[in-house]
Structure formats: structure tokens, C-alpha cells
PDB file of C-alpha atoms in Angstrom:
ATOM      1  CA  MET W   1      19.379  -5.049  17.037  1.00 70.00           C
ATOM      2  CA  SER W   2      22.311  -2.949  15.830  1.00 77.00           C
ATOM      3  CA  PRO W   3      21.669  -0.134  13.342  1.00 76.00           C
ATOM      4  CA  ARG W   4      23.625  -1.997  10.642  1.00 82.00           C
ATOM      5  CA  SER W   5      21.743  -5.284  11.025  1.00 84.00           C
ATOM      6  CA  PHE W   6      18.429  -3.434  11.237  1.00 86.00           C
ATOM      7  CA  ILE W   7      19.141  -1.571   7.989  1.00 85.00           C
ATOM      8  CA  GLU W   8      20.208  -4.788   6.251  1.00 87.00           C
ATOM      9  CA  ARG W   9      16.959  -6.504   7.287  1.00 89.00           C
ATOM     10  CA  ALA W  10      14.846  -3.447   6.456  1.00 88.00           C
ATOM     11  CA  LEU W  11      16.363  -3.203   2.966  1.00 89.00           C
ATOM     12  CA  GLU W  12      14.917  -6.625   2.166  1.00 92.00           C
ATOM     13  CA  HIS W  13      11.449  -5.066   2.487  1.00 93.00           C
ATOM     14  CA  LEU W  14      12.108  -1.957   0.375  1.00 92.00           C
ATOM     15  CA  PRO W  15      10.140  -3.263  -2.648  1.00 93.00           C
ATOM     16  CA  ALA W  16       7.067  -3.842  -0.467  1.00 93.00           C
ATOM     17  CA  LEU W  17       7.423  -0.400   1.115  1.00 94.00           C
ATOM     18  CA  ARG W  18       7.622   1.178  -2.341  1.00 94.00           C
ATOM     19  CA  ARG W  19       4.583  -0.740  -3.648  1.00 92.00           C
ATOM     20  CA  VAL W  20       2.451   0.152  -0.648  1.00 92.00           C
ATOM     21  CA  GLY W  21       3.812   3.706  -0.728  1.00 92.00           C
ATOM     22  CA  ARG W  22       2.672   4.076  -4.335  1.00 91.00           C
ATOM     23  CA  ARG W  23      -0.765   2.731  -3.396  1.00 88.00           C
ATOM     24  CA  LEU W  24      -1.024   5.258  -0.559  1.00 88.00           C
ATOM     25  CA  THR W  25       0.315   8.315  -2.369  1.00 89.00           C
ATOM     26  CA  GLY W  26      -0.526   7.600  -5.999  1.00 87.00           C
ATOM     27  CA  SER W  27       2.880   8.907  -7.034  1.00 87.00           C
ATOM     28  CA  SER W  28       6.290   7.294  -7.394  1.00 88.00           C
ATOM     29  CA  ALA W  29       8.096  10.445  -6.265  1.00 89.00           C
ATOM     30  CA  GLU W  30       5.911  10.830  -3.170  1.00 91.00           C
ATOM     31  CA  ALA W  31       6.252   7.107  -2.486  1.00 91.00           C
ATOM     32  CA  ASP W  32      10.043   7.400  -2.545  1.00 91.00           C
ATOM     33  CA  ASP W  33       9.859  10.283  -0.055  1.00 91.00           C
ATOM     34  CA  LEU W  34       7.483   8.271   2.116  1.00 92.00           C
ATOM     35  CA  VAL W  35       9.793   5.237   2.065  1.00 92.00           C
ATOM     36  CA  GLN W  36      12.779   7.390   2.986  1.00 91.00           C
ATOM     37  CA  GLU W  37      10.899   8.953   5.904  1.00 91.00           C
ATOM     38  CA  THR W  38       9.626   5.519   6.954  1.00 92.00           C
ATOM     39  CA  VAL W  39      13.104   3.997   7.059  1.00 90.00           C
ATOM     40  CA  ALA W  40      14.461   6.975   8.997  1.00 88.00           C
ATOM     41  CA  ARG W  41      11.611   6.782  11.521  1.00 91.00           C
ATOM     42  CA  ALA W  42      11.930   2.988  11.777  1.00 91.00           C
ATOM     43  CA  LEU W  43      15.670   3.254  12.402  1.00 88.00           C
ATOM     44  CA  GLU W  44      14.999   5.676  15.271  1.00 88.00           C
ATOM     45  CA  ARG W  45      12.432   3.274  16.736  1.00 89.00           C
ATOM     46  CA  ARG W  46      14.154  -0.042  15.996  1.00 89.00           C
ATOM     47  CA  GLY W  47      14.182  -0.859  19.704  1.00 88.00           C
ATOM     48  CA  GLU W  48      10.391  -1.201  19.574  1.00 88.00           C
ATOM     49  CA  VAL W  49      10.584  -4.251  17.279  1.00 88.00           C
ATOM     50  CA  ARG W  50       9.309  -7.123  19.388  1.00 86.00           C
ATOM     51  CA  GLU W  51       9.268  -9.861  16.752  1.00 87.00           C
ATOM     52  CA  PRO W  52      12.105  -9.482  14.210  1.00 85.00           C
ATOM     53  CA  GLU W  53      10.541 -12.179  11.995  1.00 87.00           C
ATOM     54  CA  ARG W  54       7.574  -9.819  11.483  1.00 89.00           C
ATOM     55  CA  LEU W  55       9.678  -6.817  10.532  1.00 92.00           C
ATOM     56  CA  LYS W  56       7.815  -6.313   7.247  1.00 93.00           C
ATOM     57  CA  GLY W  57       4.491  -5.803   9.001  1.00 91.00           C
ATOM     58  CA  TRP W  58       6.085  -3.529  11.571  1.00 93.00           C
ATOM     59  CA  LEU W  59       7.693  -1.422   8.828  1.00 94.00           C
ATOM     60  CA  LEU W  60       4.388  -1.145   6.969  1.00 93.00           C
ATOM     61  CA  ALA W  61       2.695  -0.027  10.200  1.00 92.00           C
ATOM     62  CA  VAL W  62       5.377   2.655  10.637  1.00 92.00           C
ATOM     63  CA  GLN W  63       4.856   3.672   7.003  1.00 93.00           C
ATOM     64  CA  ARG W  64       1.101   4.015   7.486  1.00 90.00           C
ATOM     65  CA  THR W  65       1.634   6.199  10.554  1.00 89.00           C
ATOM     66  CA  VAL W  66       4.160   8.397   8.717  1.00 90.00           C
ATOM     67  CA  TYR W  67       1.757   8.714   5.795  1.00 90.00           C
ATOM     68  CA  LEU W  68      -1.251   9.594   7.962  1.00 86.00           C
ATOM     69  CA  ASN W  69       0.795  12.121   9.939  1.00 84.00           C
ATOM     70  CA  SER W  70       1.957  13.737   6.695  1.00 84.00           C
ATOM     71  CA  ARG W  71      -1.647  14.126   5.527  1.00 81.00           C
ATOM     72  CA  ARG W  72      -3.033  15.763   8.656  1.00 75.00           C
ATOM     73  CA  GLY W  73      -4.287  19.208   7.882  1.00 62.00           C
ATOM     74  CA  LEU W  74      -3.831  18.862   4.143  1.00 56.00           C
ATOM     75  CA  ARG W  75      -6.745  19.956   2.023  1.00 48.00           C
ATOM     76  CA  PRO W  76      -7.445  19.046  -1.585  1.00 49.00           C
ATOM     77  CA  ARG W  77      -6.120  21.598  -3.997  1.00 47.00           C
ATOM     78  CA  LEU W  78      -6.333  22.112  -7.704  1.00 44.00           C
ATOM     79  CA  GLU W  79      -3.121  22.157  -9.681  1.00 47.00           C
ATOM     80  CA  VAL W  80      -3.179  23.523 -13.194  1.00 46.00           C
ATOM     81  CA  LEU W  81      -0.576  21.950 -15.421  1.00 48.00           C
ATOM     82  CA  GLU W  82       0.517  23.497 -18.660  1.00 47.00           C
ATOM     83  CA  GLY W  83       0.286  21.297 -21.711  1.00 47.00           C
ATOM     84  CA  GLY W  84      -1.269  18.158 -20.312  1.00 46.00           C
ATOM     85  CA  LEU W  85      -1.869  14.921 -22.112  1.00 43.00           C
ATOM     86  CA  GLY W  86      -4.793  13.903 -24.248  1.00 40.00           C
ATOM     87  CA  LYS W  87      -7.463  11.566 -22.908  1.00 41.00           C
ATOM     88  CA  ASP W  88      -6.094   8.473 -24.632  1.00 41.00           C
ATOM     89  CA  VAL W  89      -2.448   9.038 -23.749  1.00 40.00           C
ATOM     90  CA  ALA W  90      -1.180   7.536 -20.513  1.00 47.00           C
ATOM     91  CA  GLU W  91       1.352   9.671 -18.734  1.00 50.00           C
ATOM     92  CA  PRO W  92       4.614   7.734 -18.304  1.00 48.00           C
ATOM     93  CA  CYS W  93       5.547   7.336 -14.683  1.00 52.00           C
ATOM     94  CA  ALA W  94       9.284   6.711 -15.217  1.00 50.00           C
ATOM     95  CA  ASP W  95       9.005   3.702 -12.953  1.00 50.00           C
ATOM     96  CA  LEU W  96       9.266   0.430 -14.835  1.00 45.00           C
ATOM     97  CA  GLU W  97       8.124  -1.663 -11.856  1.00 48.00           C
ATOM     98  CA  ALA W  98       4.970   0.443 -11.459  1.00 51.00           C
ATOM     99  CA  GLU W  99       4.196   0.350 -15.176  1.00 49.00           C
ATOM    100  CA  LEU W 100       4.624  -3.426 -15.342  1.00 46.00           C
ATOM    101  CA  HIS W 101       2.445  -3.857 -12.283  1.00 52.00           C
ATOM    102  CA  ALA W 102      -0.241  -1.589 -13.708  1.00 53.00           C
ATOM    103  CA  ARG W 103      -0.250  -3.611 -16.908  1.00 53.00           C
ATOM    104  CA  SER W 104      -0.438  -6.911 -15.020  1.00 58.00           C
ATOM    105  CA  LEU W 105      -3.916  -6.043 -13.720  1.00 65.00           C
ATOM    106  CA  SER W 106      -6.716  -6.029 -16.258  1.00 70.00           C
ATOM    107  CA  GLU W 107      -8.777  -2.871 -16.596  1.00 76.00           C
ATOM    108  CA  GLY W 108     -11.679  -4.664 -14.934  1.00 75.00           C
ATOM    109  CA  MET W 109      -9.540  -5.744 -11.979  1.00 79.00           C
ATOM    110  CA  ARG W 110      -8.133  -2.230 -11.550  1.00 80.00           C
ATOM    111  CA  LYS W 111     -11.624  -0.785 -11.733  1.00 82.00           C
ATOM    112  CA  ALA W 112     -12.948  -3.309  -9.194  1.00 84.00           C
ATOM    113  CA  LEU W 113     -10.011  -2.671  -6.851  1.00 85.00           C
ATOM    114  CA  ASP W 114     -10.400   1.092  -7.116  1.00 85.00           C
ATOM    115  CA  SER W 115     -14.127   0.812  -6.331  1.00 88.00           C
ATOM    116  CA  LEU W 116     -13.414  -0.604  -2.864  1.00 91.00           C
ATOM    117  CA  ALA W 117     -13.409   1.452   0.308  1.00 92.00           C
ATOM    118  CA  PRO W 118      -9.778   2.407   1.119  1.00 91.00           C
ATOM    119  CA  ASP W 119      -9.548   0.203   4.243  1.00 92.00           C
ATOM    120  CA  TRP W 120     -10.924  -2.789   2.343  1.00 93.00           C
ATOM    121  CA  ARG W 121      -8.639  -2.172  -0.652  1.00 91.00           C
ATOM    122  CA  ASP W 122      -5.565  -1.784   1.557  1.00 91.00           C
ATOM    123  CA  ALA W 123      -6.357  -4.950   3.527  1.00 92.00           C
ATOM    124  CA  LEU W 124      -6.857  -6.924   0.316  1.00 90.00           C
ATOM    125  CA  TRP W 125      -3.646  -5.522  -1.171  1.00 88.00           C
ATOM    126  CA  LEU W 126      -1.605  -6.334   1.930  1.00 90.00           C
ATOM    127  CA  ARG W 127      -2.973  -9.891   2.018  1.00 89.00           C
ATOM    128  CA  GLU W 128      -2.907 -10.853  -1.658  1.00 85.00           C
ATOM    129  CA  VAL W 129       0.035  -8.850  -3.004  1.00 82.00           C
ATOM    130  CA  GLU W 130       2.263  -8.326   0.030  1.00 85.00           C
ATOM    131  CA  GLU W 131       1.259 -11.717   1.508  1.00 86.00           C
ATOM    132  CA  LEU W 132       0.999 -10.434   5.072  1.00 90.00           C
ATOM    133  CA  SER W 133      -0.747 -12.533   7.699  1.00 91.00           C
ATOM    134  CA  TYR W 134      -4.023 -11.335   9.212  1.00 93.00           C
ATOM    135  CA  GLU W 135      -2.151 -10.397  12.365  1.00 93.00           C
ATOM    136  CA  GLU W 136       0.386  -8.331  10.403  1.00 91.00           C
ATOM    137  CA  ILE W 137      -2.404  -6.574   8.492  1.00 93.00           C
ATOM    138  CA  ALA W 138      -4.098  -5.782  11.806  1.00 93.00           C
ATOM    139  CA  GLN W 139      -0.828  -4.280  13.008  1.00 91.00           C
ATOM    140  CA  VAL W 140      -0.441  -2.204   9.826  1.00 90.00           C
ATOM    141  CA  GLN W 141      -4.038  -0.983   9.853  1.00 92.00           C
ATOM    142  CA  GLY W 142      -4.201  -0.491  13.601  1.00 92.00           C
ATOM    143  CA  CYS W 143      -7.306  -2.610  14.104  1.00 94.00           C
ATOM    144  CA  PRO W 144      -8.297  -5.997  15.575  1.00 95.00           C
ATOM    145  CA  VAL W 145      -7.767  -9.200  13.571  1.00 94.00           C
ATOM    146  CA  GLY W 146     -11.543  -9.689  13.411  1.00 94.00           C
ATOM    147  CA  THR W 147     -11.847  -6.361  11.598  1.00 95.00           C
ATOM    148  CA  VAL W 148      -9.213  -7.492   9.097  1.00 94.00           C
ATOM    149  CA  ARG W 149     -11.174 -10.699   8.463  1.00 94.00           C
ATOM    150  CA  SER W 150     -14.341  -8.666   7.940  1.00 94.00           C
ATOM    151  CA  ARG W 151     -12.623  -6.187   5.614  1.00 94.00           C
ATOM    152  CA  LEU W 152     -11.139  -8.981   3.528  1.00 93.00           C
ATOM    153  CA  ALA W 153     -14.451 -10.828   3.252  1.00 92.00           C
ATOM    154  CA  ARG W 154     -16.283  -7.666   2.239  1.00 93.00           C
ATOM    155  CA  ALA W 155     -13.549  -6.626  -0.184  1.00 92.00           C
ATOM    156  CA  ARG W 156     -13.558 -10.015  -1.896  1.00 90.00           C
ATOM    157  CA  LEU W 157     -17.357 -10.013  -2.163  1.00 90.00           C
ATOM    158  CA  ALA W 158     -17.412  -6.458  -3.542  1.00 89.00           C
ATOM    159  CA  MET W 159     -14.676  -7.322  -6.067  1.00 87.00           C
ATOM    160  CA  LEU W 160     -16.649 -10.365  -7.196  1.00 85.00           C
ATOM    161  CA  GLU W 161     -19.826  -8.311  -7.614  1.00 87.00           C
ATOM    162  CA  VAL W 162     -18.062  -5.630  -9.685  1.00 85.00           C
ATOM    163  CA  LEU W 163     -16.313  -8.227 -11.846  1.00 82.00           C
ATOM    164  CA  GLU W 164     -19.549 -10.177 -12.406  1.00 83.00           C
ATOM    165  CA  LYS W 165     -21.361  -6.968 -13.339  1.00 84.00           C
ATOM    166  CA  GLU W 166     -18.575  -6.087 -15.793  1.00 80.00           C
ATOM    167  CA  LYS W 167     -18.704  -9.573 -17.269  1.00 79.00           C
ATOM    168  CA  ALA W 168     -22.517  -9.413 -17.668  1.00 81.00           C
ATOM    169  CA  HIS W 169     -22.144  -6.132 -19.550  1.00 78.00           C
ATOM    170  CA  GLY W 170     -19.425  -7.613 -21.752  1.00 70.00           C
ATOM    171  CA  SER W 171     -16.782  -5.184 -20.484  1.00 57.00           C
ATOM    172  CA  LEU W 172     -14.298  -7.896 -19.478  1.00 54.00           C
TER     173      LEU W 172
END
């Protein structure tokens, strides 16, 4: 695949890379950096693409590797910000797509999703939002398809339990 045709095909998947990047990093700015690094790394390794029709999954696998490599050796640190916002004021993220997406999930759904183990949450996100196949999710997460099936089943069950608990307490 030529560099030009690879870039054209990869650009089709930029929105998915940005969404998953925001889920991984928690920040639009960091997600943009991650996407840029992902595309650069993918362009270097475009010869490794075995199934061009599954480019999205391959790109997300590259993105996960880039992200994990960037986090090696990092330790949590405390940042003190001057000013700050009050408890009831949401900090604008300057990303309309992210804000609309955040508003499209109810508070209960966000809470249930955030309560999941990261591997479960990521598998569920890739399946339900990014609409990847089980095989593509396995490729992205670097695990067998059976593990993906297990993660999805457990994630769905855990989500249901949290949502039912919220509903019983009248929070939804």
C-alpha cells in the first residue's frame, strides 16, 4: 500500500482514534498527541497490515501500543492549578464532539461505565461505540477472542448491576 493511499484510508478512522484516545488519556490535547504519534507510527509500519479491510482495528492496536509505551515509567503526580473551578462548574474542554458525547450518556451510564475494570470498559467501548468485531477487539487488546467474549459478558453484567442498583435507589 502506497503512503498516499494508506494515509487516505487511515484518515477515515481519525474520529475513532480520537474517541479512543480521549478514553485512554482523559484529555483532548493528549488524545490529539496520541493520534498524531499513532498515525506516524502506523505510516512507518504500514507494510505490516495484513488485512486492509480491518485497518481500523489495526490502527487502534497501534494506538494502544503507543499509549502503553508512553506510560511506561510514569508515576502519578500532583499538579496544583491556580484558580480552579467550583464543584458545580464543569470545566469546558474546548472540544464540541467530546462535550456532546459526554452529554449523550446519562450520569448513571457514565458512572456505571467508569466503575468497570479498564480492560472490561475498553472492550465494551470498542464493541458498542466503535463497532469493532470480537477479533478486532482481541487484536487491539492483545488477547485471545475468548478473553474478549469474557470481558464483554462481565462488563455487561457489571453495568446492569450498577444501573439496577442506581434505579433501586432512585438515582436514575
